[in-house]
Amino acid sequence: MMRFIIVALVAALMVGSVALCQFAVTKKLDVQLTRDVEAHDEYHDADMQEPYRVELTFGFSASEDPFALSSGGENSKRLMIQQGGKTLLTWTDDIPRGNVMTVSNLLAKGDSLELFIEAVPSPDDAERSVPLRVQLFQGERLCDDETIWSEGYGQPVASVVKLGLNDKRLSVDRGLSNAGE
Amino acid sequence: MKGLPLKHITVILIILLASFVQGEEPALTVVASTTQIADFARTIGGDRAEVICILGAGVNPHGYQPVPGDSRLVEKADLCLENGLHLEGKNWMRSLAKDNGNKPLITCTDGVQPLDLQYEGQVVADPHAWFNPRNAAIYVRNILEALVEQDPEGAADYRARADLYLRQLRILDTWIEKQVAAIPPSIRILVTSHDAFNYYAARYGFKVRSPVGWSTGSEIGGGMTPERRKKVVESIRSFYVPAVFVETSVNPKLIRQIAEDAGVKIGGELYSDAMGEAGSAGETYIGMMRENTLVIAGALSVKKSE
């Protein structure tokens, strides 16, 4: 009987440890892979029911651009998002492949939201054409889904993306649509 | 004699007016020491900046002695640009800027991580930093900042031109990587007449070898004894490379003889300290880098027919 209790205790301890490790790893990955950025500190438009957010999924790692117009500090960007000429976000830390960055509290009027997005692939990724997936959400509703690509040859991903506000897409974009057209 | 018809007078007036508009003075006069720096400054400055270069195509900056005409050029300059890291022997550009009105001087290599170079038994910073396009981007940023500071009204134009040019440099950099990839790694060895290509080699995975007795371009052809020549030939043989390269600013006669003795071919001429003449493929920085890479890749790559 005693032997059975000891075996049961050891088994419970092992299962518990594995579960704890799994939880810690999952939690840590979650922190590393998702970064949220507020596009606007306050949301003023009372007519809007719920603000929009854009999720960017990186199909490449982004790092400092040796050919940036300015180097160091705020200008050493890995990712920049502009709306109507106004810079919403300049990200100056490296971004690993697979990372999801969320820009929330986006203002939108009319039937579409237009963003200029520029991201700098690391030297390892820069030679080939690499994708950046852009998804527009309102709450849990997916409004639009586009994938933009770099041209390879060391060029950054740089494109104007026009995202529809209405729930017009039923299928998931596979990068076959032409962003910005 | 009949008077000129009214419409002719109108046309003449319009032409005169247009000539006044076209003859607008540039906002800045910039004097650069080397051809590469002048090319960067012209590209960023556009029509707003008149860029004058002290050195002509193919002139060696290490041993250049300024002439009175250089002082007159610097006197009318708003801004002077030098390479730095002692490329300009005895800092002649710095002296020109100081002695002719203490003109603002920008050192384009500020911010570059210099490589070491053996020179006359001493370790010095290698000044040929432009051979890595990523360093060229640093030159461009330094020149951009200087132009913006001197002429803030033109800032938007300067930034837009620099932005486009940096994108071209990025393409150049990746393009060179692709060309070099065709060369077997074991023979990615650059045997050149002087140590100008360390940055290029470090960026694209070459080893640089300067044969014994070849230290600077000016020494080649002068003071070459039979003994020294023998040493040069032996050292080239020891590298096991199919080709050696001469530089456009160096007399190729002796080097051709040495290459013949060593049993290697001349791979071609490389632009090094100065770019090519106007109208040549190497008259711009991008053209110079492109042509050098084509010459190197052409000489060292394994041909399909071989």
Tab-separated table of C-alpha atoms in Angstrom:
chain	number	residue	atom	x	y	z
A	1	MET	CA	0.000	0.000	0.000
A	2	MET	CA	2.805	2.350	0.988
A	3	ARG	CA	4.595	1.554	-2.231
A	4	PHE	CA	1.465	2.408	-4.229
A	5	ILE	CA	1.147	5.796	-2.473
A	6	ILE	CA	4.800	6.647	-3.146
A	7	VAL	CA	4.481	5.707	-6.843
A	8	ALA	CA	1.289	7.746	-7.121
A	9	LEU	CA	2.946	10.756	-5.466
A	10	VAL	CA	6.013	10.558	-7.742
A	11	ALA	CA	3.777	10.225	-10.817
A	12	ALA	CA	1.670	13.214	-9.734
A	13	LEU	CA	4.833	15.224	-9.117
A	14	MET	CA	6.171	14.412	-12.576
A	15	VAL	CA	2.941	15.204	-14.375
A	16	GLY	CA	2.635	18.423	-12.373
A	17	SER	CA	6.198	19.481	-13.279
A	18	VAL	CA	5.641	18.823	-16.966
A	19	ALA	CA	2.389	20.804	-16.890
A	20	LEU	CA	4.101	23.658	-15.065
A	21	CYS	CA	6.965	23.753	-17.571
A	22	GLN	CA	4.529	23.671	-20.489
A	23	PHE	CA	2.541	26.521	-19.003
A	24	ALA	CA	5.679	28.602	-18.427
A	25	VAL	CA	6.963	27.994	-21.964
A	26	THR	CA	3.591	28.813	-23.512
A	27	LYS	CA	3.259	31.943	-21.424
A	28	LYS	CA	6.789	33.061	-22.321
A	29	LEU	CA	6.296	32.408	-26.030
A	30	ASP	CA	3.092	34.325	-25.924
A	31	VAL	CA	4.873	37.321	-24.443
A	32	GLN	CA	7.661	37.134	-27.022
A	33	LEU	CA	5.508	36.650	-30.063
A	34	THR	CA	2.901	39.296	-29.560
A	35	ARG	CA	3.504	42.964	-29.104
A	36	ASP	CA	0.715	45.468	-28.818
A	37	VAL	CA	1.000	49.091	-29.746
A	38	GLU	CA	-1.658	51.745	-29.282
A	39	ALA	CA	-2.033	53.858	-32.404
A	40	HIS	CA	-3.945	56.541	-30.504
A	41	ASP	CA	-3.859	57.117	-26.760
A	42	GLU	CA	-7.468	58.085	-26.575
A	43	TYR	CA	-10.320	57.253	-28.806
A	44	HIS	CA	-12.481	60.284	-29.405
A	45	ASP	CA	-14.976	59.353	-32.097
A	46	ALA	CA	-18.147	58.565	-30.225
A	47	ASP	CA	-19.908	57.414	-33.397
A	48	MET	CA	-17.605	54.456	-33.773
A	49	GLN	CA	-18.792	51.461	-31.849
A	50	GLU	CA	-15.482	49.727	-31.540
A	51	PRO	CA	-11.991	50.731	-32.680
A	52	TYR	CA	-10.088	48.823	-35.338
A	53	ARG	CA	-6.803	47.041	-34.920
A	54	VAL	CA	-4.264	45.707	-37.374
A	55	GLU	CA	-2.296	42.541	-36.784
A	56	LEU	CA	0.979	42.132	-38.669
A	57	THR	CA	2.446	38.638	-38.932
A	58	PHE	CA	6.109	38.587	-39.910
A	59	GLY	CA	7.213	35.927	-42.377
A	60	PHE	CA	10.787	37.097	-41.861
A	61	SER	CA	12.965	38.531	-39.136
A	62	ALA	CA	13.376	42.307	-39.168
A	63	SER	CA	16.590	43.994	-38.131
A	64	GLU	CA	18.489	47.243	-38.519
A	65	ASP	CA	18.767	48.537	-42.045
A	66	PRO	CA	22.356	49.434	-42.982
A	67	PHE	CA	20.929	51.532	-45.798
A	68	ALA	CA	18.446	53.521	-43.723
A	69	LEU	CA	18.275	57.254	-44.301
A	70	SER	CA	19.376	57.860	-40.725
A	71	SER	CA	21.075	55.456	-38.387
A	72	GLY	CA	20.737	55.014	-34.651
A	73	GLY	CA	18.030	56.123	-32.248
A	74	GLU	CA	14.469	56.579	-33.413
A	75	ASN	CA	15.474	56.528	-37.064
A	76	SER	CA	16.926	53.065	-36.916
A	77	LYS	CA	13.599	51.513	-37.673
A	78	ARG	CA	12.639	47.913	-38.299
A	79	LEU	CA	8.977	48.706	-38.838
A	80	MET	CA	7.115	51.878	-39.638
A	81	ILE	CA	3.385	52.367	-40.098
A	82	GLN	CA	1.866	55.584	-41.398
A	83	GLN	CA	-1.724	56.616	-41.900
A	84	GLY	CA	-2.463	59.703	-43.971
A	85	GLY	CA	1.152	60.842	-43.737
A	86	LYS	CA	1.127	60.574	-39.939
A	87	THR	CA	3.482	58.039	-38.390
A	88	LEU	CA	1.545	55.705	-36.101
A	89	LEU	CA	4.428	53.469	-35.185
A	90	THR	CA	8.206	53.320	-35.513
A	91	TRP	CA	9.631	50.130	-34.047
A	92	THR	CA	13.387	50.130	-33.420
A	93	ASP	CA	13.950	46.689	-31.844
A	94	ASP	CA	14.625	43.532	-33.816
A	95	ILE	CA	11.513	41.517	-34.680
A	96	PRO	CA	11.819	37.726	-34.914
A	97	ARG	CA	10.211	35.684	-37.683
A	98	GLY	CA	6.681	34.616	-36.771
A	99	ASN	CA	6.134	37.601	-34.493
A	100	VAL	CA	2.707	39.199	-34.441
A	101	MET	CA	2.537	42.929	-33.850
A	102	THR	CA	-0.782	44.530	-33.087
A	103	VAL	CA	-1.582	48.179	-33.675
A	104	SER	CA	-4.845	48.955	-31.909
A	105	ASN	CA	-7.157	51.947	-31.580
A	106	LEU	CA	-6.948	52.744	-35.277
A	107	LEU	CA	-9.210	55.482	-36.577
A	108	ALA	CA	-11.187	54.651	-39.677
A	109	LYS	CA	-13.749	56.518	-41.705
A	110	GLY	CA	-15.572	55.690	-44.918
A	111	ASP	CA	-15.357	52.130	-46.146
A	112	SER	CA	-11.612	51.537	-46.027
A	113	LEU	CA	-8.481	52.163	-44.032
A	114	GLU	CA	-5.257	52.953	-45.846
A	115	LEU	CA	-1.859	52.345	-44.264
A	116	PHE	CA	1.697	52.694	-45.507
A	117	ILE	CA	3.782	49.883	-44.049
A	118	GLU	CA	7.553	49.529	-44.285
A	119	ALA	CA	9.507	46.702	-42.650
A	120	VAL	CA	13.186	45.867	-43.047
A	121	PRO	CA	14.134	42.202	-43.464
A	122	SER	CA	17.360	41.097	-41.798
A	123	PRO	CA	20.332	40.475	-44.126
A	124	ASP	CA	19.595	36.718	-43.989
A	125	ASP	CA	16.081	37.262	-45.321
A	126	ALA	CA	16.644	40.312	-47.477
A	127	GLU	CA	17.780	38.595	-50.650
A	128	ARG	CA	14.536	36.712	-51.256
A	129	SER	CA	10.998	37.935	-51.476
A	130	VAL	CA	9.445	37.768	-48.001
A	131	PRO	CA	5.825	38.205	-46.830
A	132	LEU	CA	4.131	40.344	-44.227
A	133	ARG	CA	0.535	39.466	-43.476
A	134	VAL	CA	-1.766	42.333	-42.579
A	135	GLN	CA	-5.148	41.633	-40.969
A	136	LEU	CA	-7.700	44.244	-39.958
A	137	PHE	CA	-10.015	43.417	-37.074
A	138	GLN	CA	-12.868	45.143	-35.341
A	139	GLY	CA	-13.280	43.311	-32.088
A	140	GLU	CA	-13.233	39.655	-33.056
A	141	ARG	CA	-14.490	40.340	-36.576
A	142	LEU	CA	-11.951	39.972	-39.388
A	143	CYS	CA	-12.603	42.864	-41.765
A	144	ASP	CA	-9.815	42.366	-44.291
A	145	ASP	CA	-6.706	40.335	-44.868
A	146	GLU	CA	-3.812	41.189	-47.187
A	147	THR	CA	-0.284	39.870	-47.603
A	148	ILE	CA	2.408	42.192	-48.879
A	149	TRP	CA	5.787	41.031	-50.163
A	150	SER	CA	9.246	42.477	-50.500
A	151	GLU	CA	10.870	42.359	-53.899
A	152	GLY	CA	13.980	40.567	-52.646
A	153	TYR	CA	17.364	42.003	-53.631
A	154	GLY	CA	17.678	43.462	-50.158
A	155	GLN	CA	14.614	45.646	-50.551
A	156	PRO	CA	12.294	46.266	-47.599
A	157	VAL	CA	8.651	45.353	-47.534
A	158	ALA	CA	7.111	48.698	-48.397
A	159	SER	CA	3.570	49.111	-49.585
A	160	VAL	CA	0.357	51.059	-49.239
A	161	VAL	CA	-2.304	48.665	-47.996
A	162	LYS	CA	-5.966	49.484	-48.452
A	163	LEU	CA	-8.062	47.446	-46.058
A	164	GLY	CA	-11.846	47.261	-46.352
A	165	LEU	CA	-13.834	47.944	-43.193
A	166	ASN	CA	-16.762	45.792	-44.205
A	167	ASP	CA	-16.809	42.077	-43.652
A	168	LYS	CA	-16.419	41.377	-47.349
A	169	ARG	CA	-13.926	38.546	-47.357
A	170	LEU	CA	-14.993	35.089	-46.503
A	171	SER	CA	-11.840	33.319	-47.580
A	172	VAL	CA	-8.428	33.798	-46.068
A	173	ASP	CA	-5.925	35.681	-48.185
A	174	ARG	CA	-3.022	33.546	-49.418
A	175	GLY	CA	-0.938	36.400	-50.689
A	176	LEU	CA	-2.337	36.122	-54.187
A	177	SER	CA	-4.165	39.424	-54.117
A	178	ASN	CA	-2.315	42.593	-55.087
A	179	ALA	CA	-2.004	44.826	-52.071
A	180	GLY	CA	-2.204	48.525	-52.687
A	181	GLU	CA	-4.004	48.316	-56.025
B	1	MET	CA	13.942	98.676	-92.229
B	2	LYS	CA	10.812	97.254	-90.813
B	3	GLY	CA	10.430	96.880	-87.039
B	4	LEU	CA	10.258	93.439	-85.433
B	5	PRO	CA	6.713	92.064	-85.302
B	6	LEU	CA	5.182	92.016	-81.833
B	7	LYS	CA	5.067	88.220	-81.633
B	8	HIS	CA	8.809	87.963	-82.336
B	9	ILE	CA	9.532	90.443	-79.571
B	10	THR	CA	7.327	88.396	-77.234
B	11	VAL	CA	9.198	85.201	-78.087
B	12	ILE	CA	12.570	86.897	-77.510
B	13	LEU	CA	11.374	88.230	-74.157
B	14	ILE	CA	10.167	84.777	-73.101
B	15	ILE	CA	13.515	83.227	-74.055
B	16	LEU	CA	15.391	85.923	-72.139
B	17	LEU	CA	13.175	85.419	-69.103
B	18	ALA	CA	13.628	81.644	-69.293
B	19	SER	CA	17.400	82.048	-69.446
B	20	PHE	CA	17.279	84.129	-66.249
B	21	VAL	CA	15.208	81.462	-64.528
B	22	GLN	CA	17.508	78.642	-65.701
B	23	GLY	CA	20.601	80.555	-64.669
B	24	GLU	CA	19.642	80.454	-60.998
B	25	GLU	CA	22.647	80.010	-58.738
B	26	PRO	CA	22.917	76.777	-56.744
B	27	ALA	CA	22.306	77.232	-53.031
B	28	LEU	CA	25.604	75.653	-52.029
B	29	THR	CA	29.117	75.192	-53.337
B	30	VAL	CA	30.683	71.994	-52.094
B	31	VAL	CA	34.317	70.966	-52.593
B	32	ALA	CA	35.098	67.260	-52.215
B	33	SER	CA	38.519	65.678	-52.029
B	34	THR	CA	37.869	62.437	-53.941
B	35	THR	CA	35.753	61.359	-56.885
B	36	GLN	CA	33.640	58.949	-54.825
B	37	ILE	CA	32.699	61.613	-52.301
B	38	ALA	CA	31.955	64.101	-55.080
B	39	ASP	CA	29.646	61.542	-56.700
B	40	PHE	CA	27.728	61.031	-53.443
B	41	ALA	CA	27.447	64.795	-52.924
B	42	ARG	CA	26.246	65.420	-56.501
B	43	THR	CA	23.637	62.689	-56.185
B	44	ILE	CA	22.237	64.090	-52.942
B	45	GLY	CA	22.723	67.757	-53.787
B	46	GLY	CA	21.113	67.683	-57.222
B	47	ASP	CA	20.763	71.145	-58.732
B	48	ARG	CA	20.844	72.828	-55.324
B	49	ALA	CA	24.543	72.121	-54.847
B	50	GLU	CA	27.476	72.765	-57.135
B	51	VAL	CA	29.977	70.024	-56.358
B	52	ILE	CA	33.621	70.415	-57.316
B	53	CYS	CA	36.149	67.624	-56.920
B	54	ILE	CA	39.800	68.346	-56.218
B	55	LEU	CA	41.090	65.047	-57.584
B	56	GLY	CA	40.509	64.043	-61.164
B	57	ALA	CA	39.681	60.552	-62.402
B	58	GLY	CA	42.507	58.097	-61.804
B	59	VAL	CA	44.486	60.404	-59.473
B	60	ASN	CA	46.021	58.843	-56.372
B	61	PRO	CA	44.854	60.695	-53.224
B	62	HIS	CA	47.621	59.292	-51.008
B	63	GLY	CA	50.417	61.258	-52.597
B	64	TYR	CA	48.509	64.240	-53.971
B	65	GLN	CA	50.117	67.658	-53.561
B	66	PRO	CA	47.587	70.536	-53.592
B	67	VAL	CA	48.123	73.272	-56.178
B	68	PRO	CA	47.207	76.993	-55.936
B	69	GLY	CA	44.063	76.365	-57.993
B	70	ASP	CA	42.769	74.085	-55.219
B	71	SER	CA	42.940	76.940	-52.725
B	72	ARG	CA	40.866	79.120	-55.043
B	73	LEU	CA	38.247	76.368	-55.276
B	74	VAL	CA	38.072	75.976	-51.497
B	75	GLU	CA	37.868	79.756	-50.991
B	76	LYS	CA	34.477	79.881	-52.673
B	77	ALA	CA	33.187	76.710	-50.961
B	78	ASP	CA	30.396	76.673	-48.387
B	79	LEU	CA	31.292	73.143	-47.355
B	80	CYS	CA	34.304	70.849	-47.736
B	81	LEU	CA	34.187	67.044	-47.710
B	82	GLU	CA	37.065	64.679	-47.037
B	83	ASN	CA	37.347	60.911	-46.778
B	84	GLY	CA	39.461	60.943	-43.607
B	85	LEU	CA	41.406	58.059	-42.035
B	86	HIS	CA	44.441	59.677	-43.702
B	87	LEU	CA	43.419	58.750	-47.251
B	88	GLU	CA	44.337	62.305	-48.151
B	89	GLY	CA	48.091	62.074	-47.541
B	90	LYS	CA	49.278	64.517	-44.848
B	91	ASN	CA	45.613	65.547	-44.439
B	92	TRP	CA	45.830	67.878	-47.421
B	93	MET	CA	42.059	68.436	-47.616
B	94	ARG	CA	41.915	69.391	-43.941
B	95	SER	CA	44.751	71.874	-44.503
B	96	LEU	CA	43.048	73.352	-47.571
B	97	ALA	CA	39.802	73.891	-45.654
B	98	LYS	CA	41.604	75.429	-42.692
B	99	ASP	CA	43.943	77.679	-44.682
B	100	ASN	CA	41.278	79.066	-46.985
B	101	GLY	CA	38.749	80.645	-44.686
B	102	ASN	CA	38.434	77.854	-42.125
B	103	LYS	CA	35.628	76.255	-44.113
B	104	PRO	CA	33.307	73.675	-42.529
B	105	LEU	CA	34.812	70.245	-43.149
B	106	ILE	CA	32.975	66.947	-42.948
B	107	THR	CA	34.867	63.685	-42.583
B	108	CYS	CA	32.786	61.142	-44.464
B	109	THR	CA	34.207	58.097	-42.671
B	110	ASP	CA	32.920	59.290	-39.272
B	111	GLY	CA	30.942	56.356	-37.903
B	112	VAL	CA	32.708	53.736	-40.042
B	113	GLN	CA	34.175	50.743	-38.211
B	114	PRO	CA	37.702	50.861	-39.662
B	115	LEU	CA	39.691	47.788	-40.637
B	116	ASP	CA	43.350	47.464	-39.795
B	117	LEU	CA	45.933	47.873	-42.499
B	118	GLN	CA	49.648	47.079	-42.409
B	119	TYR	CA	51.520	50.113	-43.690
B	120	GLU	CA	55.282	50.406	-43.566
B	121	GLY	CA	55.466	48.073	-40.584
B	122	GLN	CA	52.706	49.818	-38.651
B	123	VAL	CA	49.053	49.026	-38.140
B	124	VAL	CA	46.860	51.901	-39.345
B	125	ALA	CA	43.154	52.355	-40.073
B	126	ASP	CA	42.376	51.387	-43.655
B	127	PRO	CA	40.934	54.484	-45.370
B	128	HIS	CA	39.350	52.690	-48.383
B	129	ALA	CA	36.044	52.274	-46.555
B	130	TRP	CA	33.810	53.073	-49.552
B	131	PHE	CA	34.462	49.623	-51.014
B	132	ASN	CA	31.772	48.273	-48.697
B	133	PRO	CA	28.420	49.723	-49.870
B	134	ARG	CA	27.229	49.687	-46.249
B	135	ASN	CA	30.034	52.094	-45.456
B	136	ALA	CA	29.106	54.099	-48.535
B	137	ALA	CA	25.690	54.480	-46.889
B	138	ILE	CA	27.460	56.046	-43.890
B	139	TYR	CA	29.225	58.485	-46.231
B	140	VAL	CA	25.852	59.363	-47.757
B	141	ARG	CA	24.248	59.969	-44.363
B	142	ASN	CA	27.160	62.166	-43.241
B	143	ILE	CA	26.969	64.215	-46.436
B	144	LEU	CA	23.189	64.471	-46.139
B	145	GLU	CA	23.410	65.826	-42.595
B	146	ALA	CA	26.030	68.369	-43.662
B	147	LEU	CA	23.991	69.581	-46.642
B	148	VAL	CA	20.859	69.895	-44.513
B	149	GLU	CA	22.763	71.879	-41.908
B	150	GLN	CA	24.197	74.260	-44.493
B	151	ASP	CA	21.005	74.621	-46.514
B	152	PRO	CA	17.943	73.777	-44.362
B	153	GLU	CA	15.567	75.020	-47.064
B	154	GLY	CA	16.638	72.170	-49.301
B	155	ALA	CA	16.315	69.510	-46.582
B	156	ALA	CA	13.295	67.746	-48.068
B	157	ASP	CA	14.941	67.517	-51.506
B	158	TYR	CA	18.240	66.297	-50.080
B	159	ARG	CA	16.505	63.642	-47.968
B	160	ALA	CA	14.393	62.423	-50.876
B	161	ARG	CA	17.438	62.066	-53.134
B	162	ALA	CA	19.466	60.362	-50.398
B	163	ASP	CA	16.592	57.979	-49.700
B	164	LEU	CA	16.452	56.906	-53.347
B	165	TYR	CA	20.233	56.588	-53.561
B	166	LEU	CA	20.427	54.448	-50.422
B	167	ARG	CA	17.879	52.117	-51.959
B	168	GLN	CA	20.122	51.848	-55.020
B	169	LEU	CA	23.106	51.083	-52.777
B	170	ARG	CA	21.102	48.344	-51.103
B	171	ILE	CA	20.382	46.763	-54.483
B	172	LEU	CA	24.044	47.096	-55.455
B	173	ASP	CA	25.124	45.341	-52.250
B	174	THR	CA	22.839	42.368	-52.796
B	175	TRP	CA	23.698	42.224	-56.493
B	176	ILE	CA	27.420	41.991	-55.682
B	177	GLU	CA	26.738	39.172	-53.211
B	178	LYS	CA	24.936	37.288	-55.963
B	179	GLN	CA	27.783	37.766	-58.471
B	180	VAL	CA	30.396	36.683	-55.942
B	181	ALA	CA	28.408	33.560	-55.138
B	182	ALA	CA	29.431	32.238	-58.579
B	183	ILE	CA	33.098	32.213	-57.550
B	184	PRO	CA	34.285	29.034	-55.780
B	185	PRO	CA	35.080	29.971	-52.149
B	186	SER	CA	38.556	28.418	-52.359
B	187	ILE	CA	39.675	30.937	-54.996
B	188	ARG	CA	37.978	33.998	-53.594
B	189	ILE	CA	41.367	35.621	-53.318
B	190	LEU	CA	42.044	39.109	-54.585
B	191	VAL	CA	45.605	39.723	-55.625
B	192	THR	CA	45.809	43.422	-56.354
B	193	SER	CA	48.534	45.961	-56.768
B	194	HIS	CA	47.855	47.770	-53.504
B	195	ASP	CA	45.847	47.254	-50.339
B	196	ALA	CA	42.672	49.024	-51.392
B	197	PHE	CA	40.189	46.175	-51.354
B	198	ASN	CA	40.079	45.048	-47.713
B	199	TYR	CA	36.551	46.360	-47.105
B	200	TYR	CA	35.265	44.780	-50.298
B	201	ALA	CA	36.952	41.532	-49.353
B	202	ALA	CA	35.618	41.559	-45.795
B	203	ARG	CA	32.066	42.248	-46.969
B	204	TYR	CA	31.952	39.634	-49.737
B	205	GLY	CA	34.143	36.894	-48.327
B	206	PHE	CA	37.417	37.352	-50.202
B	207	LYS	CA	40.925	37.046	-48.887
B	208	VAL	CA	43.199	39.876	-49.973
B	209	ARG	CA	46.788	39.264	-50.892
B	210	SER	CA	49.271	41.881	-51.949
B	211	PRO	CA	52.396	40.212	-53.272
B	212	VAL	CA	55.633	40.916	-51.492
B	213	GLY	CA	57.062	44.166	-52.788
B	214	TRP	CA	53.738	45.614	-53.839
B	215	SER	CA	52.820	48.068	-51.170
B	216	THR	CA	51.559	51.120	-52.969
B	217	GLY	CA	50.766	51.857	-56.580
B	218	SER	CA	53.505	54.437	-56.782
B	219	GLU	CA	56.204	51.869	-55.995
B	220	ILE	CA	55.321	49.669	-58.911
B	221	GLY	CA	57.619	50.322	-61.779
B	222	GLY	CA	59.985	52.356	-59.641
B	223	GLY	CA	62.780	50.734	-57.643
B	224	MET	CA	61.874	47.204	-58.743
B	225	THR	CA	65.071	45.159	-58.631
B	226	PRO	CA	65.390	41.687	-60.201
B	227	GLU	CA	65.553	40.182	-56.709
B	228	ARG	CA	62.427	41.923	-55.606
B	229	ARG	CA	60.674	40.951	-58.812
B	230	LYS	CA	61.559	37.316	-58.162
B	231	LYS	CA	60.007	37.548	-54.710
B	232	VAL	CA	56.850	39.055	-56.167
B	233	VAL	CA	56.568	36.244	-58.715
B	234	GLU	CA	57.089	33.586	-56.040
B	235	SER	CA	54.490	35.081	-53.759
B	236	ILE	CA	51.901	35.236	-56.550
B	237	ARG	CA	52.538	31.570	-57.360
B	238	SER	CA	52.017	30.692	-53.704
B	239	PHE	CA	48.445	32.022	-53.792
B	240	TYR	CA	47.274	29.472	-56.444
B	241	VAL	CA	44.850	31.940	-57.969
B	242	PRO	CA	43.991	32.014	-61.660
B	243	ALA	CA	44.228	35.781	-62.042
B	244	VAL	CA	45.673	38.944	-60.575
B	245	PHE	CA	44.239	42.408	-60.966
B	246	VAL	CA	45.736	45.749	-61.798
B	247	GLU	CA	44.267	49.102	-60.958
B	248	THR	CA	43.298	51.823	-63.358
B	249	SER	CA	45.585	54.315	-61.632
B	250	VAL	CA	48.663	52.076	-61.908
B	251	ASN	CA	50.884	51.528	-64.964
B	252	PRO	CA	50.132	47.916	-65.987
B	253	LYS	CA	53.322	47.269	-67.978
B	254	LEU	CA	55.454	45.811	-65.207
B	255	ILE	CA	52.536	43.971	-63.628
B	256	ARG	CA	51.823	42.258	-66.945
B	257	GLN	CA	55.417	41.063	-67.089
B	258	ILE	CA	55.231	39.820	-63.515
B	259	ALA	CA	51.960	38.010	-64.160
B	260	GLU	CA	53.550	36.357	-67.203
B	261	ASP	CA	56.528	35.216	-65.135
B	262	ALA	CA	54.185	33.858	-62.441
B	263	GLY	CA	52.038	32.046	-65.014
B	264	VAL	CA	48.802	33.808	-64.092
B	265	LYS	CA	46.610	35.957	-66.250
B	266	ILE	CA	45.675	39.577	-65.679
B	267	GLY	CA	42.038	39.412	-64.658
B	268	GLY	CA	41.435	42.993	-65.618
B	269	GLU	CA	41.675	46.531	-64.348
B	270	LEU	CA	39.915	47.589	-61.167
B	271	TYR	CA	38.887	51.069	-60.136
B	272	SER	CA	40.390	51.699	-56.721
B	273	ASP	CA	41.309	55.071	-55.239
B	274	ALA	CA	39.594	57.051	-57.959
B	275	MET	CA	36.662	56.447	-60.247
B	276	GLY	CA	36.735	56.454	-64.036
B	277	GLU	CA	36.735	59.308	-66.544
B	278	ALA	CA	33.443	60.964	-67.451
B	279	GLY	CA	31.711	58.770	-69.987
B	280	SER	CA	33.378	55.574	-68.767
B	281	ALA	CA	31.494	52.770	-67.031
B	282	GLY	CA	33.217	53.666	-63.787
B	283	GLU	CA	32.351	57.361	-63.734
B	284	THR	CA	29.948	56.857	-60.816
B	285	TYR	CA	30.330	54.976	-57.556
B	286	ILE	CA	27.695	52.418	-58.487
B	287	GLY	CA	29.234	52.008	-61.934
B	288	MET	CA	32.698	51.582	-60.437
B	289	MET	CA	31.539	48.903	-57.993
B	290	ARG	CA	29.536	47.153	-60.704
B	291	GLU	CA	32.438	47.073	-63.165
B	292	ASN	CA	34.929	45.923	-60.527
B	293	THR	CA	32.619	43.094	-59.536
B	294	LEU	CA	32.072	42.032	-63.139
B	295	VAL	CA	35.832	42.014	-63.747
B	296	ILE	CA	36.508	39.992	-60.586
B	297	ALA	CA	33.654	37.544	-61.121
B	298	GLY	CA	34.560	37.170	-64.802
B	299	ALA	CA	38.162	36.319	-64.015
B	300	LEU	CA	37.608	34.040	-61.034
B	301	SER	CA	34.300	32.336	-61.764
B	302	VAL	CA	34.256	28.807	-63.110
B	303	LYS	CA	33.021	29.012	-66.687
B	304	LYS	CA	30.552	26.347	-67.821
B	305	SER	CA	32.579	25.710	-70.969
B	306	GLU	CA	35.779	25.037	-68.982
